[in-house]
Amino acid sequence: MNGAASPPSPSPSPWRATVIRAITPVTPRVKSFRFDALDRPHRAGQHVDVRLTAPDGYQAQRSYSIASAPGDPAGIELMIEGLEAGEVSGFFDTVAEVGDAIELRGPVGAFAWGSEDGGPVLLIGGGSGVVPLLAMVRERALRAPEVPMLLIYSVRNAAEAIARAELAARSRDETGFDLTLLLTREGATAGRRIDRVMIDTAIECLGMPRHAFVCGGNGFVGTVADLLVDAGVKPGVVRTERFGG
Ligand SMILES: Cc1cc2nc3c(=O)[nH]c(=O)nc-3n(C[C@H](O)[C@H](O)[C@H](O)COP(=O)(O)OP(=O)(O)OC[C@H]3O[C@@H](n4cnc5c(N)ncnc54)[C@H](O)[C@@H]3O)c2cc1C
């Protein structure tokens, strides 16, 4: 069993021309891109579709999760990992500049959490799969600080951890938010993967989650969703988003 897939999204909004407002390095492989706010507000966890058009008319389209909390006055933030030979992520990694025109469509998707949904909320992300979960962490801090939330974030090494300083500070300063950072290729936890012990410990600390969100590569999401259900989380509670790979 691979957890409950998110229900189908409503029909997408039309494409909208926009420009890149700011670019900031996040890790050696991930950059943050800022755009003006969307025409309608998103829910934390949703994504946008991005469309690039070459001078000869060739188009490529991919999905990218929104990292910013709904209503962020700085607009929406995407965090894109540059993949080797990646058609679209390669453009963002090595070609894109502030002022470049692209098209966005959204917000899209039912992989979403809002303050009205309550908790406890268990978030589990692998690599860039933490991006939509980061939006949920930011949303909780702004609008629902009373909701217990725990994030398990699995990443190769500390340098590749997205928003590491922000997440560590929130875990230190925000009552009710906890972070378990698993470094799978560095330090004492090298070689370890998210396992049943880690899930059981998270549930002990958080309580049985009312909502569980799992995001990352295909294999990661399938494995973690199965572990959650084995640990007693109801399948209908587990929502998944697969980034590919
Ligand atoms: C709902 C959703 C939200 C997403 N949000 C984000 C996000 O916030 N940040 C982000 O960086 N990506 C995100 N992705 C992944 C993104 O849509 C692209 O798939 C990714 O950027 C690769 O596209 P590309 O054109 O660069 O690579 P392609 O040219 O399509 O593929 C290049 C190579 O990379 C492999 N590949 C494709 N996708 C992945 C992957 N995710 N991991 C590892 N290898 C891969 C392919 O098999 C191929 O070998 C999201 C995907 C979905 C479905």
Coordinates of C-alpha atoms and ligand atoms in Angstrom, one line a residue:
M1 CA 0.0 0.0 0.0
N2 CA 1.4 3.4 -0.9
G3 CA -0.8 5.8 1.1
A4 CA -3.8 7.7 -0.2
A5 CA -3.1 9.6 -3.4
S6 CA -4.4 13.2 -3.3
P7 CA -7.8 13.6 -4.9
P8 CA -7.8 15.0 -8.4
S9 CA -7.3 18.8 -8.7
P10 CA -10.0 21.0 -10.1
S11 CA -9.4 22.3 -13.6
P12 CA -6.3 24.5 -13.7
S13 CA -6.3 28.3 -14.0
P14 CA -5.1 29.9 -17.2
W15 CA -1.4 30.4 -18.0
R16 CA -0.1 33.8 -16.8
A17 CA 3.0 35.6 -18.0
T18 CA 5.3 36.7 -15.2
V19 CA 8.9 37.6 -14.6
I20 CA 11.5 36.3 -12.1
R21 CA 11.8 39.0 -9.4
A22 CA 14.7 37.5 -7.4
I23 CA 17.0 34.6 -7.4
T24 CA 18.8 33.4 -4.2
P25 CA 21.0 30.4 -3.6
V26 CA 19.6 28.0 -1.0
T27 CA 22.1 25.1 -1.2
P28 CA 24.8 24.2 -3.8
R29 CA 22.1 22.6 -6.0
V30 CA 18.9 24.5 -5.1
K31 CA 18.0 28.1 -5.8
S32 CA 15.0 30.1 -4.6
F33 CA 13.0 32.1 -7.2
R34 CA 10.5 34.8 -6.3
F35 CA 7.5 35.8 -8.4
D36 CA 4.6 38.2 -8.0
A37 CA 1.7 36.8 -6.0
L38 CA -0.7 34.6 -8.0
D39 CA -4.2 35.8 -9.0
R40 CA -5.7 33.7 -6.3
P41 CA -4.2 32.6 -3.0
H42 CA -2.7 29.1 -2.6
R43 CA -2.9 26.7 0.2
A44 CA 0.3 25.6 1.9
G45 CA 1.6 22.5 0.0
Q46 CA 0.1 23.3 -3.4
H47 CA 2.3 23.8 -6.5
V48 CA 2.3 25.8 -9.8
D49 CA 2.9 24.6 -13.3
V50 CA 5.8 26.4 -15.0
R51 CA 6.0 26.7 -18.8
L52 CA 9.1 27.7 -20.8
T53 CA 8.9 28.6 -24.4
A54 CA 12.1 28.7 -26.7
P55 CA 12.5 31.2 -29.5
D56 CA 11.5 28.4 -32.0
G57 CA 8.2 27.8 -30.1
Y58 CA 9.3 24.6 -28.4
Q59 CA 7.6 24.4 -25.0
A60 CA 8.5 22.5 -21.8
Q61 CA 6.3 22.3 -18.7
R62 CA 7.0 21.1 -15.1
S63 CA 5.4 21.4 -11.7
Y64 CA 7.1 23.2 -8.7
S65 CA 5.8 23.4 -5.2
I66 CA 5.3 26.8 -3.5
A67 CA 7.7 27.2 -0.6
S68 CA 6.2 30.5 0.7
A69 CA 3.2 30.6 3.1
P70 CA -0.1 31.9 1.7
G71 CA -0.3 35.6 1.6
D72 CA 3.5 36.2 1.8
P73 CA 3.9 39.9 0.9
A74 CA 7.1 39.1 -1.0
G75 CA 5.1 37.1 -3.5
I76 CA 5.5 33.3 -4.1
E77 CA 8.7 31.5 -3.7
L78 CA 9.8 28.3 -5.6
M79 CA 12.9 26.3 -4.7
I80 CA 14.3 24.4 -7.7
E81 CA 17.0 21.8 -7.6
G82 CA 19.2 21.8 -10.7
L83 CA 19.3 18.2 -12.0
E84 CA 22.1 17.1 -14.3
A85 CA 20.8 17.2 -17.9
G86 CA 17.4 18.4 -16.5
E87 CA 15.6 20.3 -19.3
V88 CA 13.6 22.7 -17.1
S89 CA 15.6 22.6 -13.8
G90 CA 18.8 23.1 -15.8
F91 CA 17.4 26.3 -17.3
F92 CA 16.6 27.6 -13.8
D93 CA 20.0 26.5 -12.4
T94 CA 22.3 27.9 -15.1
V95 CA 20.4 30.2 -17.5
A96 CA 17.6 32.0 -15.7
E97 CA 18.2 35.6 -14.6
V98 CA 16.1 38.2 -12.7
G99 CA 13.7 39.8 -15.2
D100 CA 13.3 36.7 -17.4
A101 CA 9.8 36.1 -18.6
I102 CA 8.1 32.7 -18.0
E103 CA 4.6 31.4 -17.6
L104 CA 3.0 30.1 -14.4
R105 CA -0.3 28.4 -13.9
G106 CA -1.9 27.7 -10.5
P107 CA -2.2 27.2 -7.6
V108 CA -2.8 23.5 -8.3
G109 CA -3.2 20.3 -6.1
A110 CA -4.9 18.8 -3.2
F111 CA -1.6 18.1 -1.3
A112 CA -2.4 21.0 1.0
W113 CA -2.8 21.9 4.6
G114 CA -4.4 25.0 6.2
S115 CA -4.8 26.3 9.8
E116 CA -8.4 25.2 9.7
D117 CA -7.4 21.6 9.2
G118 CA -5.8 21.3 12.7
G119 CA -3.4 18.6 13.8
P120 CA -1.3 16.9 14.9
V121 CA 0.5 17.1 11.6
L122 CA 3.3 14.7 10.6
L123 CA 5.4 15.9 7.7
I124 CA 8.0 13.6 6.1
G125 CA 10.2 14.9 3.2
G126 CA 13.1 13.6 1.2
G127 CA 15.5 16.0 -0.6
S128 CA 13.7 18.8 -2.5
G129 CA 10.5 17.1 -1.3
V130 CA 10.7 19.3 1.7
V131 CA 9.6 22.3 -0.3
P132 CA 5.8 22.0 0.1
L133 CA 6.3 20.9 3.7
L134 CA 8.2 24.1 4.4
A135 CA 5.2 26.1 3.2
M136 CA 3.1 24.2 5.8
V137 CA 5.7 24.8 8.6
R138 CA 5.6 28.6 7.7
E139 CA 1.8 28.6 7.5
R140 CA 1.5 27.0 11.0
A141 CA 3.9 29.6 12.5
L142 CA 1.8 32.4 11.0
R143 CA -1.7 31.2 11.5
A144 CA -1.9 28.1 13.7
P145 CA 1.0 28.1 16.2
E146 CA -1.1 25.9 18.6
V147 CA -1.1 23.0 16.1
P148 CA 1.5 20.3 17.0
M149 CA 3.6 19.6 13.9
L150 CA 6.7 17.4 13.4
L151 CA 8.9 17.3 10.3
I152 CA 11.2 14.4 9.5
Y153 CA 13.6 15.6 6.8
S154 CA 15.9 13.1 5.1
V155 CA 18.7 14.6 3.0
R156 CA 22.2 13.4 2.0
N157 CA 24.2 15.9 4.0
A158 CA 23.9 19.1 6.0
A159 CA 25.0 21.3 3.1
E160 CA 22.2 20.0 0.9
A161 CA 19.5 20.6 3.5
I162 CA 17.0 23.2 2.3
A163 CA 16.2 26.0 4.8
R164 CA 18.3 24.2 7.4
A165 CA 18.9 27.3 9.5
E166 CA 15.3 28.4 9.4
L167 CA 14.0 24.9 10.3
A168 CA 16.5 24.5 13.2
A169 CA 15.5 28.0 14.5
R170 CA 11.8 27.2 14.3
S171 CA 12.3 23.9 16.1
R172 CA 14.3 25.7 18.8
D173 CA 11.9 28.7 19.2
E174 CA 8.4 27.6 18.2
T175 CA 6.6 25.5 20.9
G176 CA 4.9 22.6 19.3
F177 CA 7.1 22.3 16.2
D178 CA 9.8 19.7 16.1
L179 CA 12.4 18.8 13.5
T180 CA 14.2 15.4 13.0
L181 CA 16.9 15.9 10.4
L182 CA 18.3 12.7 9.0
L183 CA 21.6 13.0 7.2
T184 CA 21.9 9.8 5.1
R185 CA 25.4 10.2 3.8
E186 CA 27.2 12.2 6.6
G187 CA 28.0 11.8 10.3
A188 CA 26.6 9.4 12.8
T189 CA 23.5 8.6 10.7
A190 CA 25.3 7.9 7.4
G191 CA 23.7 4.8 5.8
R192 CA 20.5 5.1 7.8
R193 CA 17.1 5.5 6.1
I194 CA 13.8 6.5 7.6
D195 CA 12.6 3.3 9.4
R196 CA 9.9 2.1 11.7
V197 CA 11.8 3.1 14.8
M198 CA 12.0 6.7 13.6
I199 CA 8.3 6.8 12.7
D200 CA 7.3 5.2 16.0
T201 CA 9.5 7.8 17.9
A202 CA 7.9 10.7 15.9
I203 CA 4.4 9.4 16.7
E204 CA 5.3 9.0 20.4
C205 CA 6.4 12.6 20.5
L206 CA 3.6 14.1 18.3
G207 CA 0.7 11.8 19.1
M208 CA -1.2 9.9 16.4
P209 CA -1.3 12.3 13.4
R210 CA -4.6 13.6 12.1
H211 CA -2.8 14.5 8.9
A212 CA 0.4 13.0 7.4
F213 CA 2.1 14.5 4.3
V214 CA 4.9 12.6 2.5
C215 CA 6.9 14.2 -0.3
G216 CA 10.0 13.3 -2.3
G217 CA 11.1 11.0 -5.0
N218 CA 8.9 8.1 -6.1
G219 CA 10.7 5.3 -4.1
F220 CA 11.0 7.4 -1.0
V221 CA 7.3 8.3 -0.9
G222 CA 6.2 4.7 -1.4
T223 CA 8.5 3.3 1.3
V224 CA 7.5 6.0 3.8
A225 CA 3.8 5.8 3.2
D226 CA 4.0 2.0 3.8
L227 CA 5.9 2.5 7.0
L228 CA 3.3 5.0 8.3
V229 CA 0.5 2.5 7.7
D230 CA 2.5 -0.3 9.3
A231 CA 2.9 2.0 12.3
G232 CA -0.9 2.4 12.6
V233 CA -1.6 5.6 10.8
K234 CA -4.9 5.3 8.9
P235 CA -4.3 5.1 5.1
G236 CA -6.8 7.9 4.5
V237 CA -4.7 10.2 6.7
V238 CA -1.6 9.8 4.6
R239 CA -1.2 12.2 1.7
T240 CA 1.6 11.8 -0.8
E241 CA 3.3 13.9 -3.5
R242 CA 5.8 12.3 -5.9
F243 CA 8.4 14.5 -7.5
G244 CA 9.7 11.8 -9.9
G245 CA 13.2 10.4 -10.0
Ligands
LIG1 C1 3.7 18.3 -7.9 C2 5.2 18.4 -8.1 C3 5.9 19.3 -7.4 C4 7.3 19.5 -7.6 N1 8.0 20.4 -6.9 C5 9.3 20.5 -7.1 C6 10.1 21.5 -6.3 O1 9.5 22.2 -5.5 N2 11.4 21.6 -6.5 C7 12.1 20.8 -7.4 O2 13.3 20.9 -7.6 N3 11.4 19.8 -8.2 C8 10.0 19.7 -8.0 N4 9.3 18.8 -8.8 C9 10.0 18.1 -9.8 C10 10.0 18.9 -11.1 O3 8.6 19.0 -11.6 C11 10.8 18.3 -12.3 O4 10.4 16.9 -12.5 C12 12.3 18.3 -12.1 O5 12.7 19.7 -11.9 C13 13.0 17.7 -13.3 O6 12.6 18.3 -14.4 P1 13.7 18.6 -15.6 O7 13.0 19.1 -16.8 O8 14.8 19.4 -15.0 O9 14.3 17.1 -15.8 P2 14.0 16.2 -17.1 O10 14.6 16.7 -18.3 O11 12.5 15.9 -17.1 O12 14.7 14.9 -16.6 C14 16.2 14.8 -16.5 C15 16.6 13.6 -15.7 O13 16.3 13.7 -14.3 C16 15.4 12.6 -13.9 N5 14.4 13.2 -13.0 C17 13.3 13.8 -13.3 N6 12.7 14.3 -12.2 C18 13.5 14.0 -11.1 C19 13.4 14.2 -9.7 N7 12.4 14.8 -9.1 N8 14.5 13.7 -9.0 C20 15.5 13.1 -9.5 N9 15.6 12.8 -10.9 C21 14.6 13.3 -11.7 C22 14.8 12.1 -15.2 O14 14.4 10.7 -15.0 C23 15.9 12.3 -16.2 O15 16.8 11.2 -16.1 C24 8.0 18.6 -8.6 C25 7.2 17.6 -9.2 C26 5.9 17.5 -9.0 C27 5.1 16.4 -9.8

